[in-house]
């Protein structure tokens, strides 16, 4: 009998492609139980198998890809290789909530909304979201760990953050649907729960091309109903308002105009609306939206962005936040901040996060808020969060510093089960008190409140499994010491080497965009001029020019160092003529080349009008005066 090969065919038979089942049998993957283990801390997935497949490292990290297995598809991997992505388009409906407000004429609707636990969402949503800031944090999200990988460790949005920022319930029944809703079922649900006709329901879902309805359609049909209407109309309007509310906040999808009809099933019994864990479902939905946005080809970010933006304000107050001084702790923490669009570019925010130190993080921002809202015990729950067909893992053991504990090396993240195991997931969630981190798993508290301590071996481990820096050094906008050390060596005296070094330096600055300060451009041009002139000291001489001897003659323009703001000395203007520009002489180490013919004219722009010229004491022996007369415009 002919011998069989690895593909399952004999050596004499014609070669064929292996089937999918044969490929799966050949790939060695560890079996994962789809049902969460009763002990959330010691999941079977946490214990690494010695025969488990180990992935090779990625450029820029991680060195060990056994944790971040899908990093090769991550946007941060593409950025490190030189590809870039524009800031994400954000789905934010904060302004649309103002188009349907509940006043005194709709008090019956407001009473039901207040009992549901969703009333804070009507007032705490941010009308403005910052694209560069949210996009930069999205680039640091890792789907396997559901955490942001910062320079110093992992951080994430916890159930404590949701409860404090939104004041929505994080305990209660899990939001689950038996199966995805079809268009015909959506039409029937609209007729039954909103009182629309079959024609209206079919026309709306057909226009959305999905089992969804437009937010505008909900406002046009139900926003005019008041307390004077019939009981049925008020009930229909209440359901429509709640559907509109969660579509604009907790479950904002990337359609940016519609909301899924499946959430209407949660409002069938209005007396049971307050029994759901809305905050936990919102967090699971936001986790999934962040995971989707980590793919390079994705250009949009959904979910409740007020939660994400307020979380950034709370934990990084010195970098991005603008507090509202009229805030009181009885209100949701989302109202503590004045949302604004930061003027920085996406690349500048990346680089700021790449340089962020652990001392710049506010690890426990809700200390003053604990009197009104204590830390919920469910924040220590370790397991899965669910929102309909979305199931995401929740790992508080990876962010112990956010709870005031010393961070240890966490166990391996577990793989979430399939959404069709909804009954088992609901049973697991209902017994969440059995799946919180024990005192032993939490470890020791930090010696100082908010210090963000970790065990000594944590950073060495984290450096191997994480991608800590997003912007590659060779593409940074500034020419720092680290960036300058990566430039080609200029020890050789050949002109090609000096030109390559100068061009590399200029490319670093040009890639940073137009948002950089003028000092950065002046300094880079000055240093590039020094490189091309063959001097290593020219770039350093512009900040502290040394005085020239009295007998020093006027240098030719070709030998002058490139002007920087530090070399300008503006005398007070005494007439209508342009003020003289005081230019320091070149350093003694720079030998002026032999002049061949008359030197070209030197054009120096006058000082900007917005800068008030100082009046220093002029030293005629230490500087040379060059007068430049500006051309006057002809009158037309």
XYZ file of C-alpha atoms in Angstrom:
636
model
C 0.000 0.000 0.000
C 1.492 3.362 -0.953
C 2.520 5.500 1.996
C 0.241 8.354 3.001
C 1.516 11.892 3.190
C 0.625 14.690 5.597
C -2.190 15.973 3.383
C -4.083 12.697 3.599
C -3.382 11.472 0.046
C -1.012 8.764 -1.219
C 2.199 9.490 -3.042
C 0.859 7.825 -6.223
C -2.449 9.711 -6.196
C -2.730 13.184 -7.723
C -2.097 16.026 -5.286
C -5.227 17.786 -3.997
C -5.957 20.633 -1.609
C -6.725 19.489 1.963
C -10.226 20.100 3.192
C -11.093 22.481 6.005
C -11.504 19.647 8.499
C -8.107 18.231 7.584
C -6.484 21.632 8.078
C -8.120 21.999 11.457
C -6.839 18.585 12.540
C -3.306 19.498 11.492
C -3.262 22.815 13.431
C -2.549 22.237 17.090
C -4.815 24.446 19.186
C -5.621 24.016 22.816
C -9.245 23.079 23.465
C -11.132 25.802 25.325
C -14.261 25.107 27.272
C -16.893 27.568 25.996
C -18.591 27.643 29.398
C -16.897 29.856 32.003
C -15.300 27.991 34.836
C -16.951 28.383 38.251
C -13.753 29.941 39.557
C -13.250 33.104 37.519
C -9.682 33.588 38.677
C -8.345 30.166 37.784
C -9.779 29.615 34.348
C -8.408 26.599 32.505
C -7.316 28.968 29.733
C -5.059 30.785 32.182
C -2.777 27.810 32.680
C -0.411 27.753 29.760
C 0.101 24.394 28.136
C 3.718 23.511 27.463
C 2.760 22.213 24.011
C 0.824 25.362 23.121
C 1.741 27.109 19.921
C 4.047 30.089 20.509
C 3.891 32.946 18.019
C 6.889 34.882 16.858
C 7.370 38.450 17.986
C 6.192 41.483 16.038
C 8.228 44.551 15.030
C 8.188 46.963 17.924
C 6.688 44.327 20.195
C 5.237 42.176 21.514
C 8.189 39.836 21.698
C 5.952 37.035 22.962
C 2.681 36.960 21.021
C 1.079 34.214 23.052
C -1.246 36.837 24.571
C -1.868 39.251 21.694
C -2.383 36.592 19.039
C -4.154 38.816 16.516
C -1.696 41.688 16.737
C -0.619 41.262 13.112
C -4.087 42.587 12.141
C -3.949 45.470 14.616
C -3.771 49.079 13.465
C -0.747 49.636 15.730
C 1.169 46.978 13.767
C 0.448 48.822 10.524
C 1.483 52.153 12.015
C 4.794 50.679 13.152
C 5.460 49.493 9.602
C 4.966 52.989 8.193
C 1.274 52.922 7.231
C -1.029 55.438 8.830
C -4.733 55.850 9.439
C -6.677 59.091 9.689
C -8.647 59.894 12.851
C -11.742 57.774 13.188
C -15.173 59.103 12.370
C -17.114 59.213 15.633
C -20.769 58.303 16.147
C -21.967 60.767 18.766
C -25.655 61.595 19.266
C -25.303 64.025 22.155
C -26.967 66.823 20.179
C -29.880 64.639 19.062
C -30.970 64.048 22.639
C -31.801 67.754 22.883
C -34.359 67.334 20.106
C -36.641 65.195 22.270
C -36.792 66.443 25.836
C -39.320 65.490 28.504
C -40.968 68.595 29.954
C -43.862 69.035 32.372
C -46.358 68.121 29.670
C -44.768 64.660 29.439
C -44.401 63.894 33.141
C -45.967 60.429 32.807
C -43.309 59.403 30.329
C -40.559 60.815 32.535
C -41.786 58.829 35.578
C -41.337 55.570 33.685
C -37.938 56.636 32.375
C -36.849 57.585 35.895
C -37.839 54.163 37.283
C -35.904 52.445 34.498
C -32.556 53.796 35.756
C -31.833 55.410 32.361
C -32.853 58.954 33.261
C -29.229 60.181 33.851
C -28.486 59.489 30.184
C -30.813 62.301 29.130
C -28.514 64.948 30.622
C -24.956 63.575 30.882
C -24.207 62.901 27.218
C -21.412 64.980 25.709
C -22.319 66.984 22.635
C -18.688 67.110 21.449
C -16.191 64.256 21.074
C -12.494 64.655 20.266
C -11.468 62.590 17.259
C -7.672 62.673 17.770
C -7.923 61.770 21.459
C -10.385 58.877 21.065
C -8.598 57.569 17.965
C -5.248 57.521 19.781
C -6.692 55.524 22.680
C -8.405 53.161 20.274
C -4.994 52.365 18.777
C -3.906 51.126 22.215
C -6.892 48.809 22.763
C -6.076 45.100 22.644
C -9.036 42.744 21.992
C -7.541 39.704 23.747
C -7.175 41.463 27.085
C -9.952 44.101 26.615
C -7.560 46.694 28.029
C -5.612 49.730 26.849
C -1.900 48.924 26.667
C -0.120 52.015 27.912
C 3.614 52.607 28.306
C 3.584 51.524 31.964
C 0.913 48.806 31.993
C -2.705 48.020 31.243
C -5.789 50.114 31.962
C -9.451 49.643 31.096
C -12.982 50.883 31.676
C -14.384 48.958 34.642
C -17.890 48.511 35.983
C -16.924 50.974 38.701
C -16.188 53.556 36.000
C -19.574 52.950 34.380
C -21.455 53.270 37.671
C -19.640 56.477 38.616
C -19.623 58.189 35.232
C -23.170 57.355 34.091
C -25.058 56.429 37.293
C -26.749 53.584 35.415
C -27.311 50.183 37.085
C -24.509 47.638 36.633
C -26.333 44.818 38.413
C -29.507 43.063 37.358
C -30.611 40.773 34.567
C -28.296 40.246 31.637
C -29.497 41.705 28.346
C -29.857 38.717 26.083
C -31.782 37.855 22.926
C -32.457 34.302 21.770
C -31.420 34.966 18.168
C -30.832 37.835 15.735
C -34.014 39.583 14.645
C -35.229 39.255 11.066
C -36.935 42.057 9.152
C -40.361 40.391 9.284
C -40.065 39.930 13.034
C -39.000 43.563 13.397
C -42.095 44.724 11.522
C -44.331 42.643 13.770
C -42.607 44.053 16.862
C -43.162 47.622 15.694
C -46.842 46.988 15.135
C -47.295 45.299 18.506
C -45.243 47.552 20.782
C -45.378 50.927 19.030
C -48.848 50.745 17.492
C -47.737 51.459 13.931
C -49.402 49.971 10.883
C -47.914 47.191 8.793
C -47.342 49.586 5.928
C -45.488 52.118 8.094
C -43.337 49.438 9.719
C -42.433 47.808 6.387
C -41.642 51.159 4.770
C -39.316 52.132 7.625
C -37.339 48.882 7.805
C -37.109 48.841 4.032
C -35.625 52.321 4.062
C -33.094 51.274 6.716
C -32.394 48.048 4.777
C -32.175 46.213 8.094
C -34.336 45.393 11.138
C -33.834 48.960 12.379
C -35.677 52.261 12.523
C -34.358 55.762 12.114
C -33.976 57.992 15.140
C -35.635 60.786 13.164
C -38.630 58.540 12.467
C -39.102 57.904 16.193
C -39.023 61.627 16.970
C -41.419 62.561 14.180
C -44.042 59.980 15.183
C -43.936 60.073 19.000
C -42.363 63.295 20.288
C -45.663 65.203 20.095
C -47.521 62.895 22.496
C -48.256 64.517 25.870
C -50.043 63.592 29.101
C -53.319 64.607 27.488
C -53.067 61.716 25.021
C -54.622 58.293 25.558
C -53.000 55.695 27.780
C -52.066 53.535 24.806
C -50.417 56.441 23.020
C -48.451 57.336 26.151
C -47.292 53.724 26.493
C -46.227 53.635 22.831
C -44.439 56.978 23.186
C -42.633 55.790 26.330
C -41.285 52.734 24.522
C -40.293 54.866 21.544
C -38.497 57.346 23.817
C -36.564 54.580 25.579
C -35.624 53.038 22.240
C -34.479 56.449 21.003
C -32.530 57.002 24.245
C -30.521 53.758 24.155
C -29.966 54.183 20.404
C -28.368 57.576 21.015
C -26.311 56.490 24.034
C -25.648 52.944 25.240
C -25.997 51.130 21.920
C -25.092 53.744 19.318
C -24.125 51.826 16.188
C -22.096 52.904 13.197
C -25.121 53.600 11.032
C -25.178 56.974 12.865
C -28.886 57.398 12.074
C -30.804 54.311 13.249
C -31.291 51.924 16.155
C -31.949 48.181 16.096
C -35.576 47.176 16.714
C -34.447 44.189 18.795
C -33.954 46.461 21.830
C -37.667 47.208 21.742
C -38.247 43.760 23.220
C -36.633 44.980 26.448
C -39.406 47.580 26.814
C -42.325 45.223 26.373
C -43.029 45.279 30.106
C -42.291 48.829 31.213
C -42.368 47.823 34.862
C -39.355 45.521 34.318
C -37.107 47.998 32.505
C -35.255 48.880 35.704
C -34.322 45.250 36.386
C -31.660 45.085 33.624
C -27.927 45.647 34.069
C -27.785 48.482 31.560
C -24.316 49.592 32.565
C -22.802 46.129 32.104
C -24.441 45.787 28.683
C -23.161 49.226 27.679
C -19.616 48.235 28.668
C -19.767 44.995 26.670
C -21.038 46.882 23.627
C -18.278 49.507 23.921
C -15.650 46.776 24.280
C -16.821 45.252 20.994
C -16.834 48.599 19.196
C -13.263 49.287 20.340
C -12.222 45.815 19.223
C -13.685 46.360 15.771
C -12.000 49.748 15.444
C -8.546 48.234 16.069
C -8.587 46.795 12.541
C -6.676 48.975 10.110
C -9.418 49.049 7.475
C -12.091 50.321 9.920
C -12.733 54.060 9.734
C -15.523 54.572 12.282
C -16.076 54.138 16.024
C -19.455 53.492 17.648
C -20.634 52.821 21.180
C -21.321 55.303 23.951
C -18.408 57.671 23.416
C -19.385 59.843 26.387
C -18.352 56.947 28.626
C -15.001 56.575 26.874
C -14.277 60.293 26.764
C -15.237 60.904 30.406
C -13.072 57.932 31.433
C -10.092 59.573 29.707
C -10.826 62.876 31.428
C -10.998 61.157 34.818
C -7.743 59.207 34.570
C -5.664 61.719 32.556
C -6.856 65.094 33.883
C -3.594 66.953 33.277
C -3.481 66.048 29.596
C -6.959 66.425 28.151
C -9.586 67.543 30.649
C -11.365 70.824 31.256
C -13.324 70.623 34.535
C -16.669 72.232 35.242
C -16.276 74.130 38.507
C -20.037 74.081 39.198
C -20.147 70.270 39.394
C -21.463 68.558 42.547
C -20.781 64.937 43.509
C -24.474 64.026 43.542
C -24.529 64.116 39.733
C -22.924 61.668 37.268
C -19.203 62.188 36.841
C -19.687 62.691 33.109
C -21.045 66.138 33.998
C -17.829 67.036 35.810
C -16.079 67.856 32.552
C -16.535 70.350 29.772
C -16.037 68.330 26.586
C -13.921 70.032 23.967
C -12.010 69.185 20.839
C -8.289 69.272 21.519
C -6.320 71.194 18.868
C -3.602 68.536 18.636
C -3.235 66.212 15.678
C -3.562 62.459 15.970
C 0.196 61.990 15.707
C 0.889 64.492 18.459
C -1.563 62.702 20.785
C 0.143 59.393 19.970
C 3.493 60.812 20.920
C 2.122 62.311 24.120
C 0.807 58.905 25.128
C 4.114 57.313 24.161
C 5.830 59.640 26.650
C 3.153 59.399 29.347
C 4.568 58.522 32.759
C 2.872 56.635 35.550
C 2.888 59.727 37.760
C 0.637 61.540 35.267
C -2.223 59.058 35.738
C -5.026 59.498 38.257
C -5.507 55.884 39.344
C -8.343 56.486 41.816
C -10.375 59.433 40.535
C -13.571 58.703 42.472
C -12.339 59.181 46.031
C -14.556 62.227 46.558
C -17.446 60.438 44.853
C -17.501 57.454 47.216
C -19.754 59.182 49.725
C -22.516 59.322 47.107
C -21.663 56.152 45.187
C -19.466 53.561 46.939
C -17.393 51.076 44.999
C -19.833 48.375 43.753
C -18.832 44.830 44.654
C -19.617 43.654 41.140
C -16.639 45.684 39.898
C -14.495 42.770 41.159
C -16.448 40.288 39.030
C -14.205 38.276 36.697
C -16.042 36.673 33.810
C -17.998 37.685 30.734
C -20.264 40.611 29.931
C -23.089 40.197 27.454
C -25.273 42.472 25.362
C -27.472 40.554 22.967
C -25.140 38.678 20.639
C -22.049 40.462 21.989
C -19.972 38.607 24.604
C -16.755 40.167 25.912
C -14.392 39.127 28.749
C -13.984 41.356 31.778
C -10.610 41.199 33.584
C -10.309 43.315 36.744
C -7.231 41.308 37.748
C -5.314 43.021 34.935
C -5.970 46.544 36.263
C -5.582 46.196 40.038
C -3.960 49.629 40.266
C -7.281 51.224 39.307
C -8.709 49.759 42.521
C -5.800 50.896 44.702
C -3.925 47.560 44.749
C -0.391 46.670 43.701
C -0.424 45.248 40.178
C 0.828 41.684 39.850
C 1.365 39.555 36.769
C -2.201 38.570 35.819
C -3.296 35.126 34.667
C -3.855 34.471 30.995
C -7.000 36.038 29.533
C -9.741 33.545 28.862
C -11.597 33.070 25.606
C -15.242 34.209 25.786
C -17.919 31.592 25.076
C -20.219 31.627 22.091
C -23.271 33.891 22.262
C -25.618 30.939 21.694
C -24.772 29.695 25.180
C -26.976 32.441 26.574
C -28.629 30.301 29.234
C -25.299 29.267 30.738
C -24.007 32.828 30.570
C -27.104 34.141 32.320
C -26.747 31.566 35.071
C -23.103 32.482 35.467
C -23.978 36.192 35.651
C -26.775 35.673 38.144
C -24.248 34.078 40.509
C -21.712 36.849 40.078
C -21.076 36.977 43.816
C -19.396 33.561 43.478
C -17.047 34.859 40.788
C -15.482 37.966 42.258
C -11.768 38.212 42.964
C -10.873 36.918 46.393
C -8.732 38.870 48.829
C -5.818 36.632 47.947
C -6.258 37.356 44.220
C -6.390 41.099 44.864
C -3.105 41.068 46.750
C -1.808 44.014 48.756
C -2.967 47.591 48.641
C -0.628 50.312 47.403
C 1.531 51.930 50.040
C 0.303 55.366 48.952
C -3.103 56.162 47.538
C -2.976 56.588 43.779
C 0.690 55.612 43.469
C 0.062 52.964 40.791
C 2.569 50.485 42.173
C 3.398 47.107 40.659
C 5.557 44.159 41.634
C 9.198 44.360 40.448
C 8.838 41.636 37.828
C 5.689 43.103 36.261
C 7.307 45.528 33.809
C 9.753 42.945 32.470
C 6.833 40.613 31.786
C 4.681 43.402 30.346
C 7.434 44.550 27.998
C 7.545 41.080 26.429
C 3.833 40.626 25.800
C 2.782 44.182 24.907
C 3.196 46.815 22.208
C 3.959 49.764 24.451
C 4.886 52.463 21.901
C 2.601 53.159 18.938
C 4.495 55.815 16.979
C 7.746 54.369 15.590
C 10.854 56.413 16.506
C 11.855 56.999 12.902
C 8.508 58.691 12.191
C 8.278 60.966 15.211
C 7.688 64.624 14.548
C 10.269 66.064 16.937
C 14.013 65.611 16.730
C 14.675 64.534 20.298
C 17.856 62.902 21.539
C 16.458 59.451 20.818
C 15.413 60.429 17.309
C 18.726 62.158 16.604
C 20.671 59.073 17.689
C 18.849 57.042 15.036
C 20.067 59.295 12.209
C 22.889 58.141 9.925
C 26.364 58.736 11.244
C 27.982 61.948 9.974
C 31.549 61.055 10.886
C 32.437 60.709 7.240
C 33.291 63.889 5.385
C 31.572 62.993 2.126
C 28.789 65.268 0.946
C 26.430 62.324 0.310
C 26.557 61.265 3.953
C 25.887 64.778 5.194
C 23.006 65.222 2.741
C 21.423 61.924 3.795
C 21.657 62.889 7.438
C 20.138 66.324 6.857
C 17.303 64.934 4.739
C 16.500 62.321 7.372
C 16.350 64.999 10.038
C 14.036 67.193 7.952
C 11.765 64.246 7.153
C 11.262 63.627 10.860
C 10.003 67.172 11.345
C 7.922 67.379 8.168
C 6.090 64.156 9.063
C 4.891 65.791 12.278
C 2.510 68.075 10.410
C 1.787 71.764 10.713
C 0.637 71.636 14.339
C 4.193 71.733 15.682
C 5.654 74.849 17.217
C 7.770 77.232 15.204
C 10.748 76.488 17.443
C 10.772 72.892 16.226
C 11.010 73.963 12.584
C 13.654 76.639 13.268
C 15.780 74.255 15.262
C 15.557 71.475 12.671
C 16.511 73.795 9.820
C 19.392 75.190 11.846
C 20.732 71.734 12.598
C 20.303 70.636 8.983
C 22.265 73.691 7.898
C 25.049 72.791 10.294
C 25.174 69.253 8.941
C 25.372 70.429 5.332
C 28.054 72.972 6.276
C 30.127 70.166 7.721
C 30.052 71.396 11.322
C 28.817 69.430 14.318
C 28.657 72.490 16.539
C 26.528 74.780 14.390
C 23.263 73.283 15.572
C 24.228 73.764 19.176
C 25.469 77.304 18.749
C 22.163 78.899 17.843
C 20.814 78.845 21.363
C 23.830 80.380 23.105
C 25.904 82.267 20.520
C 29.390 83.103 21.628
C 30.579 86.693 21.047
C 33.016 87.251 18.232
C 36.213 89.245 18.587
C 36.029 92.922 17.824
C 38.145 92.589 14.712
C 35.787 90.056 13.173
C 34.683 91.207 9.743
C 31.185 90.964 8.326
C 30.615 87.334 7.319
C 29.258 86.326 3.985
C 25.665 85.056 3.896
C 26.841 81.597 2.906
C 28.658 81.208 6.216
C 25.892 82.460 8.510
C 24.096 79.782 10.557
C 20.412 79.367 9.881
C 18.371 81.809 11.938
C 16.374 80.568 14.898
C 14.136 82.511 17.305
C 16.909 82.439 19.911
C 19.278 84.413 17.646
C 16.924 87.327 16.953
C 17.504 90.568 18.860
C 14.946 93.221 17.969
C 15.790 96.861 18.825
C 12.899 99.227 19.372
C 11.535 100.695 16.156
C 12.272 104.434 16.041
C 11.036 105.243 12.545
C 8.927 103.894 9.715
C 11.899 101.981 8.381
C 12.045 98.273 9.156
C 13.932 97.651 12.389
C 17.476 96.339 12.105
C 18.015 92.639 12.612
C 20.888 91.695 14.888
C 22.483 88.468 13.706
C 25.281 86.885 15.761
C 28.476 85.949 13.952
C 29.219 82.314 13.208
C 31.164 80.332 15.790
C 34.925 80.400 15.546
C 35.006 76.683 14.691
C 33.278 77.295 11.369
C 35.767 78.388 8.750
C 34.164 80.474 5.991
C 34.744 78.934 2.590
C 36.587 80.775 -0.125
C 34.258 83.235 -1.810
C 33.829 82.710 -5.525
C 32.194 85.811 -6.932
C 29.820 88.201 -5.163
C 27.664 86.639 -2.447
C 23.924 86.291 -3.097
C 21.610 88.754 -1.334
C 20.397 87.738 2.107
C 16.631 88.004 2.567
C 15.537 88.021 6.210
C 11.814 88.442 7.048
C 10.849 91.183 9.522
C 9.730 90.104 13.006
C 6.062 89.131 13.415
C 3.749 91.942 14.456
C 2.290 89.907 17.324
C 5.671 89.611 19.037
C 6.680 92.690 20.995
C 10.392 93.319 20.284
C 12.531 93.534 23.393
C 14.996 96.337 23.925
C 18.308 94.758 24.937
C 21.600 96.646 25.181
C 23.334 96.353 21.843
C 26.960 95.341 21.683
C 28.492 96.400 18.390
C 31.583 94.316 19.033
C 29.687 91.061 19.607
C 27.240 91.174 16.728
C 26.845 92.389 13.200
C 23.903 94.519 12.052
C 22.212 93.635 8.780
C 19.598 96.100 7.535
C 16.821 94.759 5.352
C 14.306 97.143 3.807
C 10.850 95.691 3.149
C 9.224 96.343 -0.210
C 6.211 98.584 -0.133
C 3.055 97.576 -1.927
C 1.908 99.770 -4.755
C -1.437 101.428 -4.266
C -4.093 100.158 -6.636
